[in-house]
Each structure stands twice: as structure tokens, then as C-alpha cells.
Short mmCIF file of C-alpha atoms in Angstrom, two decimals:
data_model
loop_
_atom_site.label_atom_id
_atom_site.label_comp_id
_atom_site.label_asym_id
_atom_site.label_seq_id
_atom_site.Cartn_x
_atom_site.Cartn_y
_atom_site.Cartn_z
CA MET A 1 79.62 137.29 132.87
CA LYS A 2 79.55 134.71 135.46
CA GLY A 3 82.25 131.97 135.99
CA ALA A 4 85.02 130.52 138.58
CA ASP A 5 86.69 133.01 140.76
CA MET A 6 89.80 132.61 140.18
CA ALA A 7 89.18 133.34 136.14
CA MET A 8 86.92 136.64 137.28
CA SER A 9 88.52 137.43 140.44
CA SER A 10 90.90 139.51 137.83
CA ILE A 11 88.48 141.08 135.68
CA VAL A 12 86.07 142.38 138.37
CA GLN A 13 86.45 145.79 140.49
CA TYR A 14 88.61 145.94 143.46
CA ASN A 15 86.92 144.57 146.60
CA ASP A 16 87.82 143.09 149.88
CA TRP A 17 85.55 140.36 149.97
CA LEU A 18 85.47 138.12 147.55
CA GLU A 19 88.89 135.91 148.21
CA GLU A 20 87.27 135.35 151.72
CA GLU A 21 84.03 135.08 150.37
CA CYS A 22 84.99 132.29 148.25
CA GLY A 23 87.21 130.29 151.07
CA ASN A 24 84.97 130.01 153.43
CA MET A 25 81.83 128.81 150.89
CA ALA A 26 85.26 126.22 149.71
CA ARG A 27 85.79 125.15 152.87
CA GLU A 28 81.68 123.69 153.97
CA GLY A 29 82.26 122.44 150.28
CA LEU A 30 80.19 124.13 148.29
CA ARG A 31 80.77 124.57 144.31
CA THR A 32 81.17 128.09 143.96
CA LEU A 33 80.37 130.38 140.73
CA VAL A 34 81.15 134.58 140.46
CA VAL A 35 78.62 137.17 138.70
CA ALA A 36 79.60 139.83 137.04
CA LYS A 37 78.11 142.59 134.60
CA ARG A 38 79.53 145.70 133.00
CA ALA A 39 76.88 148.48 131.53
CA LEU A 40 78.00 149.68 127.98
CA THR A 41 76.98 153.29 127.07
CA GLU A 42 75.72 153.85 123.54
CA GLU A 43 79.48 155.23 122.08
CA GLN A 44 81.14 151.96 123.95
CA TYR A 45 79.18 149.75 122.46
CA LEU A 46 79.15 150.97 118.83
CA ASP A 47 82.86 151.07 119.20
CA PHE A 48 82.78 147.63 120.12
CA GLU A 49 80.58 145.80 117.16
CA SER A 50 82.69 148.17 114.88
CA ARG A 51 86.16 146.56 116.47
CA TYR A 52 84.42 142.95 116.45
CA SER A 53 83.60 143.25 113.27
CA GLN A 54 86.52 143.96 112.03
CA ALA A 55 88.39 141.09 113.72
CA LYS A 56 85.61 138.53 111.97
CA LEU A 57 86.34 139.75 108.64
CA SER A 58 90.40 139.10 109.46
CA ILE A 59 92.21 137.06 107.09
CA HIS A 60 94.74 136.17 110.00
CA ASP A 61 94.92 135.28 113.59
CA ARG A 62 91.03 135.98 113.31
CA ALA A 63 90.40 133.88 116.62
CA LEU A 64 93.09 135.73 118.95
CA LYS A 65 91.73 138.98 116.92
CA VAL A 66 88.15 138.71 118.03
CA ALA A 67 89.07 137.29 121.52
CA ALA A 68 90.95 140.70 122.19
CA VAL A 69 88.12 142.33 120.90
CA VAL A 70 85.99 140.29 123.28
CA GLU A 71 88.33 140.61 125.96
CA SER A 72 88.50 144.23 126.32
CA LEU A 73 85.30 144.05 127.19
CA GLU A 74 85.96 142.32 130.55
CA ARG A 75 87.64 144.42 132.48
CA GLU A 76 86.52 146.85 135.68
CA MET A 77 82.78 144.64 135.86
CA GLU A 78 80.85 144.99 138.26
CA LEU A 79 80.92 142.44 141.11
CA LEU A 80 77.10 141.73 141.20
CA CYS A 81 77.20 138.26 144.05
CA LEU A 82 78.90 135.18 144.53
CA THR A 83 76.77 131.82 144.60
CA GLY A 84 77.68 128.54 146.88
CA VAL A 85 75.67 125.15 145.71
CA GLU A 86 76.32 122.03 147.37
CA ASP A 87 77.55 119.63 145.14
CA ARG A 88 75.33 115.88 146.15
CA LEU A 89 77.40 112.75 146.31
CA GLN A 90 74.35 110.28 144.08
CA ALA A 91 73.46 107.41 145.75
CA ASP A 92 76.38 104.50 147.01
CA VAL A 93 79.22 106.52 145.25
CA ARG A 94 80.63 105.98 148.64
CA PRO A 95 80.76 101.91 148.57
CA THR A 96 81.14 101.94 144.88
CA LEU A 97 84.70 103.38 145.43
CA GLU A 98 84.99 100.86 148.14
CA THR A 99 84.02 98.01 145.87
CA LEU A 100 87.22 100.06 143.36
CA ARG A 101 89.71 99.97 145.52
CA ASN A 102 89.84 96.54 146.88
CA ALA A 103 89.45 95.07 143.29
CA GLY A 104 92.86 96.90 142.84
CA ILE A 105 91.92 99.69 141.22
CA LYS A 106 93.72 103.09 141.61
CA ILE A 107 91.29 105.91 141.55
CA TRP A 108 92.26 109.72 140.79
CA MET A 109 90.32 112.51 140.90
CA LEU A 110 90.53 115.71 138.33
CA THR A 111 88.02 118.68 139.28
CA GLY A 112 88.33 122.47 138.45
CA ASP A 113 87.07 123.01 142.12
CA LYS A 114 88.47 124.85 144.53
CA LEU A 115 91.17 123.25 146.30
CA GLU A 116 88.89 122.87 149.47
CA THR A 117 85.49 122.01 147.78
CA ALA A 118 87.88 119.16 146.23
CA THR A 119 89.70 118.22 149.86
CA CYS A 120 85.98 118.35 150.94
CA ILE A 121 84.54 116.27 148.55
CA ALA A 122 87.30 113.58 148.15
CA LYS A 123 86.83 113.22 152.21
CA SER A 124 82.69 113.21 151.96
CA SER A 125 83.07 110.44 149.38
CA HIS A 126 85.71 107.88 151.15
CA LEU A 127 88.14 108.30 147.99
CA VAL A 128 90.13 110.06 150.93
CA SER A 129 89.17 108.54 154.55
CA ARG A 130 88.77 110.97 157.38
CA THR A 131 92.06 109.02 159.22
CA GLN A 132 94.55 108.71 156.40
CA ASP A 133 97.24 111.55 155.99
CA VAL A 134 96.87 114.05 152.77
CA HIS A 135 99.04 116.01 151.46
CA ILE A 136 97.88 119.48 150.44
CA PHE A 137 100.93 120.10 147.93
CA ARG A 138 101.50 123.89 147.98
CA PRO A 139 101.57 126.39 145.73
CA VAL A 140 105.09 126.45 143.53
CA THR A 141 106.00 128.23 140.70
CA SER A 142 109.40 127.65 139.77
CA ARG A 143 112.20 124.46 140.09
CA GLY A 144 113.59 125.23 142.94
CA GLU A 145 110.46 125.12 144.59
CA ALA A 146 109.09 121.88 143.08
CA HIS A 147 112.46 120.27 143.80
CA LEU A 148 111.82 120.51 147.08
CA GLU A 149 108.10 120.35 147.70
CA LEU A 150 108.49 116.85 146.31
CA ASN A 151 111.25 115.53 148.54
CA ALA A 152 108.50 116.65 150.92
CA PHE A 153 106.57 114.49 150.05
CA ARG A 154 108.77 111.32 149.08
CA ARG A 155 109.03 111.52 152.95
CA LYS A 156 105.51 110.67 154.00
CA HIS A 157 104.26 107.02 152.90
CA ASP A 158 100.93 106.22 152.41
CA CYS A 159 98.99 109.18 152.35
CA ALA A 160 96.75 110.57 149.94
CA LEU A 161 97.80 113.68 147.46
CA VAL A 162 96.29 116.68 146.68
CA ILE A 163 97.67 119.01 143.91
CA SER A 164 96.47 122.35 142.42
CA GLY A 165 96.62 122.70 138.42
CA ASP A 166 99.43 125.40 138.69
CA SER A 167 101.44 123.41 140.60
CA LEU A 168 100.65 120.45 139.04
CA GLU A 169 101.98 122.02 135.08
CA VAL A 170 105.69 122.96 136.83
CA CYS A 171 105.64 119.40 138.29
CA LEU A 172 105.22 118.19 134.94
CA LYS A 173 106.95 120.33 133.18
CA TYR A 174 110.67 120.01 135.31
CA TYR A 175 109.73 116.92 137.41
CA GLU A 176 107.52 114.72 135.29
CA HIS A 177 108.89 111.27 135.49
CA GLU A 178 109.51 111.55 139.05
CA PHE A 179 106.20 113.00 139.87
CA VAL A 180 103.83 110.49 138.25
CA GLU A 181 106.23 107.99 140.09
CA LEU A 182 105.45 109.47 143.70
CA ALA A 183 102.28 109.75 142.39
CA CYS A 184 100.93 106.40 141.40
CA GLN A 185 102.53 105.07 144.82
CA CYS A 186 99.58 107.12 146.25
CA PRO A 187 96.53 105.52 147.66
CA ALA A 188 94.76 108.58 146.09
CA VAL A 189 95.15 111.78 144.20
CA VAL A 190 93.05 114.13 143.93
CA CYS A 191 94.15 117.19 141.74
CA CYS A 192 91.89 119.97 141.74
CA ARG A 193 91.65 123.24 139.81
CA CYS A 194 92.30 121.33 136.07
CA SER A 195 91.64 122.63 132.89
CA PRO A 196 89.97 119.97 130.33
CA THR A 197 93.38 119.88 128.88
CA GLN A 198 95.13 118.90 131.97
CA LYS A 199 92.87 116.15 132.56
CA ALA A 200 93.55 114.79 129.10
CA ARG A 201 97.32 115.34 129.53
CA ILE A 202 97.61 113.00 133.06
CA VAL A 203 95.83 110.40 131.62
CA THR A 204 98.19 110.19 128.80
CA LEU A 205 100.82 110.75 130.94
CA LEU A 206 99.79 107.71 132.89
CA GLN A 207 99.15 105.68 130.49
CA GLN A 208 102.86 106.25 128.99
CA HIS A 209 104.55 105.69 132.63
CA THR A 210 103.11 102.85 133.80
CA ARG A 211 101.92 101.09 130.83
CA ARG A 212 98.30 100.48 132.65
CA ARG A 213 94.79 100.83 130.76
CA THR A 214 93.36 103.88 132.09
CA CYS A 215 88.85 104.48 132.62
CA ALA A 216 88.18 107.78 132.42
CA ILE A 217 84.67 108.61 134.02
CA GLY A 218 82.97 112.52 133.73
CA ASP A 219 79.24 113.55 133.57
CA GLY A 220 79.66 117.18 131.94
CA GLY A 221 81.56 118.75 128.74
CA ASN A 222 85.17 119.67 130.34
CA ASP A 223 85.39 115.86 130.89
CA VAL A 224 85.08 115.63 126.60
CA SER A 225 88.58 115.01 125.95
CA MET A 226 89.97 113.37 129.13
CA ILE A 227 87.09 110.47 128.38
CA GLN A 228 88.66 110.54 124.50
CA ALA A 229 92.43 110.20 125.98
CA ALA A 230 91.12 106.96 128.11
CA ASP A 231 91.63 103.37 127.16
CA CYS A 232 88.04 103.07 128.36
CA GLY A 233 85.60 106.29 128.18
CA ILE A 234 82.31 106.15 130.86
CA GLY A 235 79.96 108.78 130.90
CA ILE A 236 77.46 109.87 133.08
CA GLU A 237 74.18 111.40 132.32
CA GLY A 238 73.27 114.26 134.39
CA LYS A 239 71.98 117.85 134.91
CA GLU A 240 74.81 118.91 133.20
CA GLY A 241 73.75 117.44 129.84
CA LYS A 242 74.85 114.76 127.49
CA GLN A 243 78.52 115.57 125.63
CA ALA A 244 80.42 112.79 128.55
CA SER A 245 78.06 110.44 128.04
CA LEU A 246 78.22 111.22 123.97
CA ALA A 247 81.91 110.99 123.79
CA ALA A 248 82.16 107.84 125.80
CA ASP A 249 82.42 104.33 124.86
CA PHE A 250 80.20 103.14 127.87
CA SER A 251 76.97 105.36 129.25
CA ILE A 252 75.60 105.08 132.55
CA THR A 253 72.74 107.25 134.31
CA GLN A 254 74.39 106.51 138.03
CA PHE A 255 77.75 106.55 139.54
CA ARG A 256 76.77 103.12 141.14
CA HIS A 257 76.14 101.40 138.17
CA LEU A 258 79.66 101.22 137.34
CA GLY A 259 81.24 98.72 140.20
CA ARG A 260 78.64 96.44 137.91
CA LEU A 261 79.68 97.36 134.94
CA LEU A 262 82.70 96.40 135.46
CA MET A 263 83.77 93.72 138.42
CA VAL A 264 80.58 91.49 135.81
CA HIS A 265 80.17 92.73 132.57
CA GLY A 266 83.99 94.21 131.97
CA ARG A 267 84.86 90.34 133.77
CA ASN A 268 83.03 88.18 131.38
CA SER A 269 83.64 90.66 128.42
CA TYR A 270 87.64 90.04 129.40
CA LYS A 271 86.78 85.82 130.00
CA ARG A 272 84.83 85.80 127.27
CA SER A 273 86.18 87.73 124.04
CA ALA A 274 89.51 85.27 125.49
CA ALA A 275 87.82 82.39 124.85
CA LEU A 276 86.48 83.21 121.73
CA GLY A 277 89.61 83.97 120.28
CA GLN A 278 91.81 81.50 121.24
CA PHE A 279 89.22 79.34 119.90
CA VAL A 280 88.69 80.28 116.41
CA MET A 281 92.30 80.80 116.46
CA HIS A 282 92.95 76.94 117.37
CA ARG A 283 89.74 75.41 114.88
CA GLY A 284 91.33 77.05 112.07
CA LEU A 285 95.00 76.33 113.07
CA ILE A 286 93.50 72.26 113.52
CA ILE A 287 92.59 71.72 110.29
CA SER A 288 96.03 73.49 108.55
CA THR A 289 97.74 71.04 111.03
CA MET A 290 95.68 68.22 109.26
CA GLN A 291 96.18 69.47 105.72
CA ALA A 292 100.45 70.22 106.22
CA VAL A 293 100.46 65.96 107.97
CA PHE A 294 98.74 65.09 104.68
CA SER A 295 100.78 67.24 102.49
CA SER A 296 104.21 65.80 104.28
CA VAL A 297 103.27 61.78 104.23
CA PHE A 298 101.60 62.20 100.08
CA TYR A 299 105.11 63.98 99.24
CA PHE A 300 103.90 67.64 99.85
CA ALA A 301 101.19 66.74 96.29
CA SER A 302 99.22 69.50 95.78
CA VAL A 303 96.09 67.87 96.94
CA PRO A 304 93.36 69.37 99.55
CA LEU A 305 92.56 66.83 101.95
CA TYR A 306 89.10 68.65 101.78
CA GLN A 307 87.04 69.65 99.03
CA GLY A 308 83.91 71.75 98.64
CA PHE A 309 81.09 71.83 100.58
CA LEU A 310 83.15 70.19 104.21
CA MET A 311 84.89 73.36 104.11
CA VAL A 312 82.64 75.36 103.84
CA GLY A 313 80.38 73.37 106.66
CA TYR A 314 83.05 72.85 109.43
CA ALA A 315 83.72 76.42 109.27
CA THR A 316 80.03 77.40 109.16
CA ILE A 317 77.10 75.16 110.40
CA TYR A 318 79.69 71.97 111.63
CA THR A 319 80.70 74.16 114.27
CA MET A 320 80.00 78.00 114.57
CA PHE A 321 77.16 77.59 116.87
CA PRO A 322 79.32 75.47 120.25
CA VAL A 323 82.02 78.28 119.44
CA PHE A 324 80.51 81.26 119.41
CA SER A 325 77.72 80.21 122.37
CA LEU A 326 81.19 80.64 124.73
CA VAL A 327 79.88 84.13 125.05
CA LEU A 328 77.53 83.02 127.42
CA ASP A 329 80.32 81.29 129.46
CA GLN A 330 81.07 82.61 132.79
CA ASP A 331 83.63 81.37 135.30
CA VAL A 332 81.82 83.30 138.76
CA LYS A 333 78.04 84.21 139.31
CA PRO A 334 77.56 88.08 138.86
CA GLU A 335 76.52 88.11 142.97
CA VAL A 336 80.08 86.36 143.70
CA ALA A 337 81.79 88.83 141.09
CA MET A 338 80.28 91.90 142.98
CA LEU A 339 80.86 90.28 146.83
CA TYR A 340 84.50 89.95 145.60
CA PRO A 341 85.85 92.26 144.01
CA GLU A 342 89.27 91.02 144.96
CA LEU A 343 88.33 88.42 141.99
CA TYR A 344 89.09 91.31 139.42
CA LYS A 345 92.93 91.53 140.60
CA ASP A 346 93.59 88.16 138.58
CA LEU A 347 92.12 90.29 135.52
CA THR A 348 94.47 92.50 135.68
CA LYS A 349 97.37 90.23 135.67
CA GLY A 350 96.10 89.94 131.72
CA ARG A 351 96.54 85.44 132.51
CA SER A 352 93.71 85.15 130.30
CA LEU A 353 94.63 86.32 126.72
CA SER A 354 98.92 86.32 126.79
CA PHE A 355 102.37 84.77 124.25
CA LYS A 356 101.84 82.23 127.06
CA THR A 357 97.82 81.04 126.64
CA PHE A 358 98.40 81.77 122.69
CA LEU A 359 101.40 79.18 122.34
CA ILE A 360 99.64 76.23 124.64
CA TRP A 361 96.10 76.53 121.95
CA VAL A 362 99.41 76.79 119.19
CA LEU A 363 100.57 73.18 120.78
CA ILE A 364 97.17 72.12 121.30
CA SER A 365 96.01 72.78 117.94
CA ILE A 366 99.21 70.71 116.47
CA TYR A 367 98.83 68.26 118.42
CA GLN A 368 95.46 67.17 117.54
CA GLY A 369 95.44 67.62 114.06
CA GLY A 370 98.51 65.51 114.39
CA ILE A 371 96.83 62.62 116.17
CA LEU A 372 93.47 62.84 113.78
CA MET A 373 95.73 62.73 110.59
CA TYR A 374 97.56 60.17 111.42
CA GLY A 375 95.63 58.23 113.32
CA ALA A 376 93.24 58.03 110.25
CA LEU A 377 95.79 57.34 107.64
CA VAL A 378 96.72 54.20 110.40
CA LEU A 379 93.16 52.96 110.79
CA PHE A 380 91.98 53.39 106.99
CA GLU A 381 91.78 50.25 104.80
CA SER A 382 91.85 50.97 100.94
CA GLU A 383 90.35 53.78 99.86
CA PHE A 384 91.04 57.18 100.07
CA VAL A 385 87.73 58.21 101.04
CA HIS A 386 87.14 56.94 104.06
CA VAL A 387 90.63 58.64 105.13
CA VAL A 388 88.09 61.84 104.79
CA ALA A 389 85.61 60.30 106.54
CA ILE A 390 86.98 59.07 109.47
CA SER A 391 89.47 62.24 109.78
CA PHE A 392 86.65 65.02 109.45
CA THR A 393 84.41 63.22 111.48
CA ALA A 394 87.00 62.93 114.28
CA LEU A 395 87.75 66.32 113.48
CA VAL A 396 83.77 67.86 114.27
CA LEU A 397 83.41 66.08 117.43
CA THR A 398 86.53 67.08 118.52
CA GLU A 399 86.03 70.29 117.82
CA LEU A 400 82.49 69.86 119.77
CA LEU A 401 84.33 68.10 122.85
CA MET A 402 87.21 71.28 123.17
CA VAL A 403 83.95 73.71 123.54
CA ALA A 404 82.66 71.03 126.48
CA LEU A 405 85.91 71.33 127.81
CA THR A 406 86.42 74.75 127.86
CA VAL A 407 82.58 75.67 129.04
CA ARG A 408 82.42 76.94 132.94
CA THR A 409 79.10 77.42 133.50
CA TRP A 410 76.29 75.20 131.36
CA HIS A 411 73.56 77.48 129.56
CA TRP A 412 70.83 75.40 128.19
CA LEU A 413 72.06 77.49 124.43
CA MET A 414 74.94 76.02 124.91
CA VAL A 415 73.69 72.53 125.06
CA VAL A 416 71.06 72.81 122.22
CA ALA A 417 73.87 74.83 119.92
CA GLU A 418 76.46 71.44 120.87
CA PHE A 419 73.28 68.91 120.12
CA LEU A 420 72.41 71.26 117.11
CA SER A 421 75.90 71.22 115.82
CA LEU A 422 76.20 67.01 115.72
CA GLY A 423 72.47 66.81 114.60
CA CYS A 424 73.36 68.91 111.70
CA TYR A 425 76.22 67.04 110.37
CA VAL A 426 74.58 63.43 111.37
CA ALA A 427 71.91 64.53 109.07
CA SER A 428 74.32 65.83 106.25
CA LEU A 429 76.00 61.89 106.11
CA ALA A 430 73.22 61.12 103.66
CA PHE A 431 73.64 63.88 101.11
CA LEU A 432 77.80 64.22 101.24
CA ASN A 433 77.64 60.81 98.56
CA GLU A 434 80.29 62.98 97.12
CA TYR A 435 82.86 63.12 99.42
CA PHE A 436 81.92 60.18 102.12
CA ASP A 437 81.25 56.55 101.09
CA VAL A 438 77.14 55.63 102.78
CA ALA A 439 77.96 52.41 103.24
CA PHE A 440 81.21 52.22 105.12
CA ILE A 441 79.95 55.53 107.70
CA THR A 442 77.21 53.21 108.98
CA THR A 443 79.18 50.26 110.16
CA VAL A 444 80.54 49.51 113.67
CA THR A 445 84.31 49.68 112.16
CA PHE A 446 84.04 53.38 111.40
CA LEU A 447 82.58 54.29 114.05
CA TRP A 448 85.57 52.52 117.09
CA LYS A 449 88.27 54.01 114.79
CA VAL A 450 86.58 57.42 114.67
CA SER A 451 85.67 57.29 118.66
CA ALA A 452 89.23 55.82 119.31
CA ILE A 453 91.30 58.45 117.59
CA THR A 454 88.41 60.72 118.87
CA VAL A 455 89.47 59.79 122.55
CA VAL A 456 93.19 60.12 121.98
CA SER A 457 93.07 63.26 120.83
CA CYS A 458 91.01 64.87 123.73
CA LEU A 459 91.08 62.14 126.66
CA PRO A 460 94.43 64.00 127.99
CA LEU A 461 93.54 67.58 127.65
CA TYR A 462 90.66 66.05 129.60
CA VAL A 463 93.04 64.77 132.64
CA LEU A 464 95.42 67.60 132.61
CA LYS A 465 92.38 69.84 133.13
CA TYR A 466 91.36 67.97 135.51
CA LEU A 467 94.55 67.87 137.33
CA ARG A 468 95.51 71.44 137.04
CA ARG A 469 91.68 72.18 139.03
CA LYS A 470 92.98 69.69 141.71
CA LEU A 471 96.40 70.70 142.27
CA SER A 472 96.10 74.63 141.29
CA PRO A 473 92.58 75.52 141.54
CA PRO A 474 91.80 79.04 140.29
CA SER A 475 90.77 81.68 143.28
CA TYR A 476 87.31 82.24 141.82
CA CYS A 477 86.84 77.68 142.57
CA LYS A 478 87.26 78.34 145.91
CA LEU A 479 84.21 80.52 146.13
CA ALA A 480 81.83 78.80 143.81
CA SER A 481 82.80 75.13 146.09
#
């Protein structure tokens, strides 16, 4: 039988060297494992088999009875040996942790290792710098001891915290809020001797007390509960198996890939999702505003402004390709995002997708919908079909121009999407005799009216965007220039 020294020391025969040697190995940064055995006579084995079979056939508390029978064997075991294995760091762990710290990400290390081993690994990985003060939380077992130790820790500033799982359990039992508040102020926290349940509980506590997003990274089966409790779980495929990577949201093969996953792919995913979500909302709200204006002008008559294929075409072939091409947009190049991880701090403020941006896009949609509809009503001539032709053409052009206004870095597929959608609309005009007057849409009058309405709806937004970038440019613009 093998296990950690804390668990095995109570079930092996008395000895005077196990604890000392475990401490020596842990101070060298080695991960220890205790191996023991117990020889059974035939009578002892038959007795165990009988009690084990009865426990498995039990109806009530079967798991507890089975565990009790197994535990009866785990007594007075013969200590065979103690092993110490060097847990070498993967390549580029130190620069990756440095990148994450510069990005404003707080890093906590939750491990099942001994305190000495965990401290040694934290220093070797530069999670805790060698010149930084380290406060080792003394073992506490009561409320009074926890109170005194927390007061001692409160008097220290800018120091890393190292705490064991047993002490952590006592602190969370009596002073949960105070402990989490103090720990969150530390540049780094190391929790050693943590069980899988404790790891998951710590992640949940951080979510509840800080209201921040948490990301859990692990490579073993004992990290699964922590990975599943976090907002984002990342599993690393390693020699300990694939349990963590299978339970995680993302799977990587090396820890160093974490930097690019967050700084580049995380940034692009957030920015693109925000732009796409707001644009889909804008696309639906602008046509709803036009319908509302149209209905109010005509005494709220139950007459749809656009019928049949126009509604289907607007939501699909006329505007779909440019809007969804926004997933190719990027504000900074991957090399710049990796070189300046401080740019990631802006994302944590949530400014790309918030109530403010939502209201801005609602106002833009209402403004453009009103301009398009009122402009078409003012400029249309004698027939109602001209209102549909002018407003719908201006609507499609406005949507295409708004995509162009939103794009930060042009991709060739974006250009193709813009011209493909415009080409599909122009080509379909020849077949939409039911909705458009073909003779009217080929005149110069139609062209200047559509152009005038489109310019009035889009030009003010272009001007505002230009002034904003000149007067208050975002941080990435300074680097790009």
C-alpha cells in the first residue's frame, strides 16, 4: 500500500525516522510517497473476506460498513520504504507565470504536497520571488489560535501566504470573510495539503467573495473537482493521465500554452463575441424601429413595412456574411498581445460588453432606424412602393457600412463578405418585381435619395468615432502606432 506520509504515518508500525526523512526530502523539493505492507495469515484473510462480503450485502450504510472493514486491515502495517521524486517544472513555466502576473491575474497555488515541498516549488517557479517575504501560517486548531494568527498576518504587507489545508479549514470555519479578504490582497497564495474537496471550495469562495471570474488549471484526477467548480477549467495532459483535460473546458499539452490561450485567444474571443452580439442586436432593433415609425405615421395600421422575402433576405444573404465576418476581427496583433500582457487588464473591466455599450447600441439603432424611415417618407414620391425601395436599400447599405465602421483590422474575407452581400442584393433586385419598381430603382433620383439617407444615418457615427480615437485613444492604439 502507498500513500502520503500524513495518511500513512498513523497506520504503520512505530518508527523514529519517517517524519524526519520526509521533512528532509520535502525541503529539497522532492515529492514523497510512503510504501507499506501487511502480511495476512489464512485465518485472517478468511475472516476479512467473510466480513467484507457481509458488508457488501448490507442494505443500510453499505459504503460506511465496507470502508470500516477495509480500514480494519490498514493497521500496524510494516513500513517498507520512503520514496522521493523530483517534480521538475515544464519548459517556460516561469515566464508564463510572469506574463499572467503582468496581466493583472492573481495566482493561487493549491496542492496536496507538504508545506516545505510546496514552498520550494513556489520559489523555483517564481510564483514567489526569492526576495519576497513569505508568511507561513502556523498550524491552528481553535478559534482563538486562528484569530491570533490572522492578526499577525494582517500586520504584514506585500508578502506571499503559505497555509496548510487543516489551518485553512479552521480559518474558513470561524473567519471566512476576513481570511478571504486578507488573502486576496497577497501577491501570491500557496495552499498545501489540500484535498480535492478543499480545492473546489476555495474556488467557490473566491467566486462568492470577489465576484470575479476564476480559472482553474490542473493536470491530475485530484484537480477535477476544482476545474469543474471554476468559471473556466483548463486541463493539462500529462503523465498523470487525461482526467483533468477530459473534465475541463479547454485542454492544453504544456503549461506555457496558457499565456497564449489567455492573452491572444481569450482576448479575441471576448472582443469578437461582444461585437457580434451587439451587432446582431443592432440588426434586429433597427428594422423594428423602422416598423414602429412606419406604423405611427400611418395611424398604427397593422401593415408590415417589409413582407415575404425581404425580411428573410435581410436576416440572411443581405447582412449575414459581413456581420459574422466580425469573428475575424482583432484589435492588436498576437505578437503585441503577448509582448504587452498589461493590455489584458483593460478586458477585466468589462467595457466591451456592458450596460453602457448596450444602451449606446440601442440609441444608435433607434437613431438610424428613425432617420432611414423618416428620410424615405419625406423623399418618396407618389407610390408607396417607392418608400419600401428607398428605405430597404438604405437599410442594407447602412448595415454594411456599420460593419465597416466596427472593424479594427481588415481581413480579406471581410472584404469578400461585404462585396458578396452587396452583389447579392443588387443581383436580386431584378427578381423582386413584387416589392420594387424596377423602372424607379434604375433612375438617378433613386440613387441620390438612397445615398442621402445613408450618409445622414452613418456619417455622424463616423465623425464621433474619429473624434473619440483622436481625443481618447485606447491603449492598444498607442502600441499599434
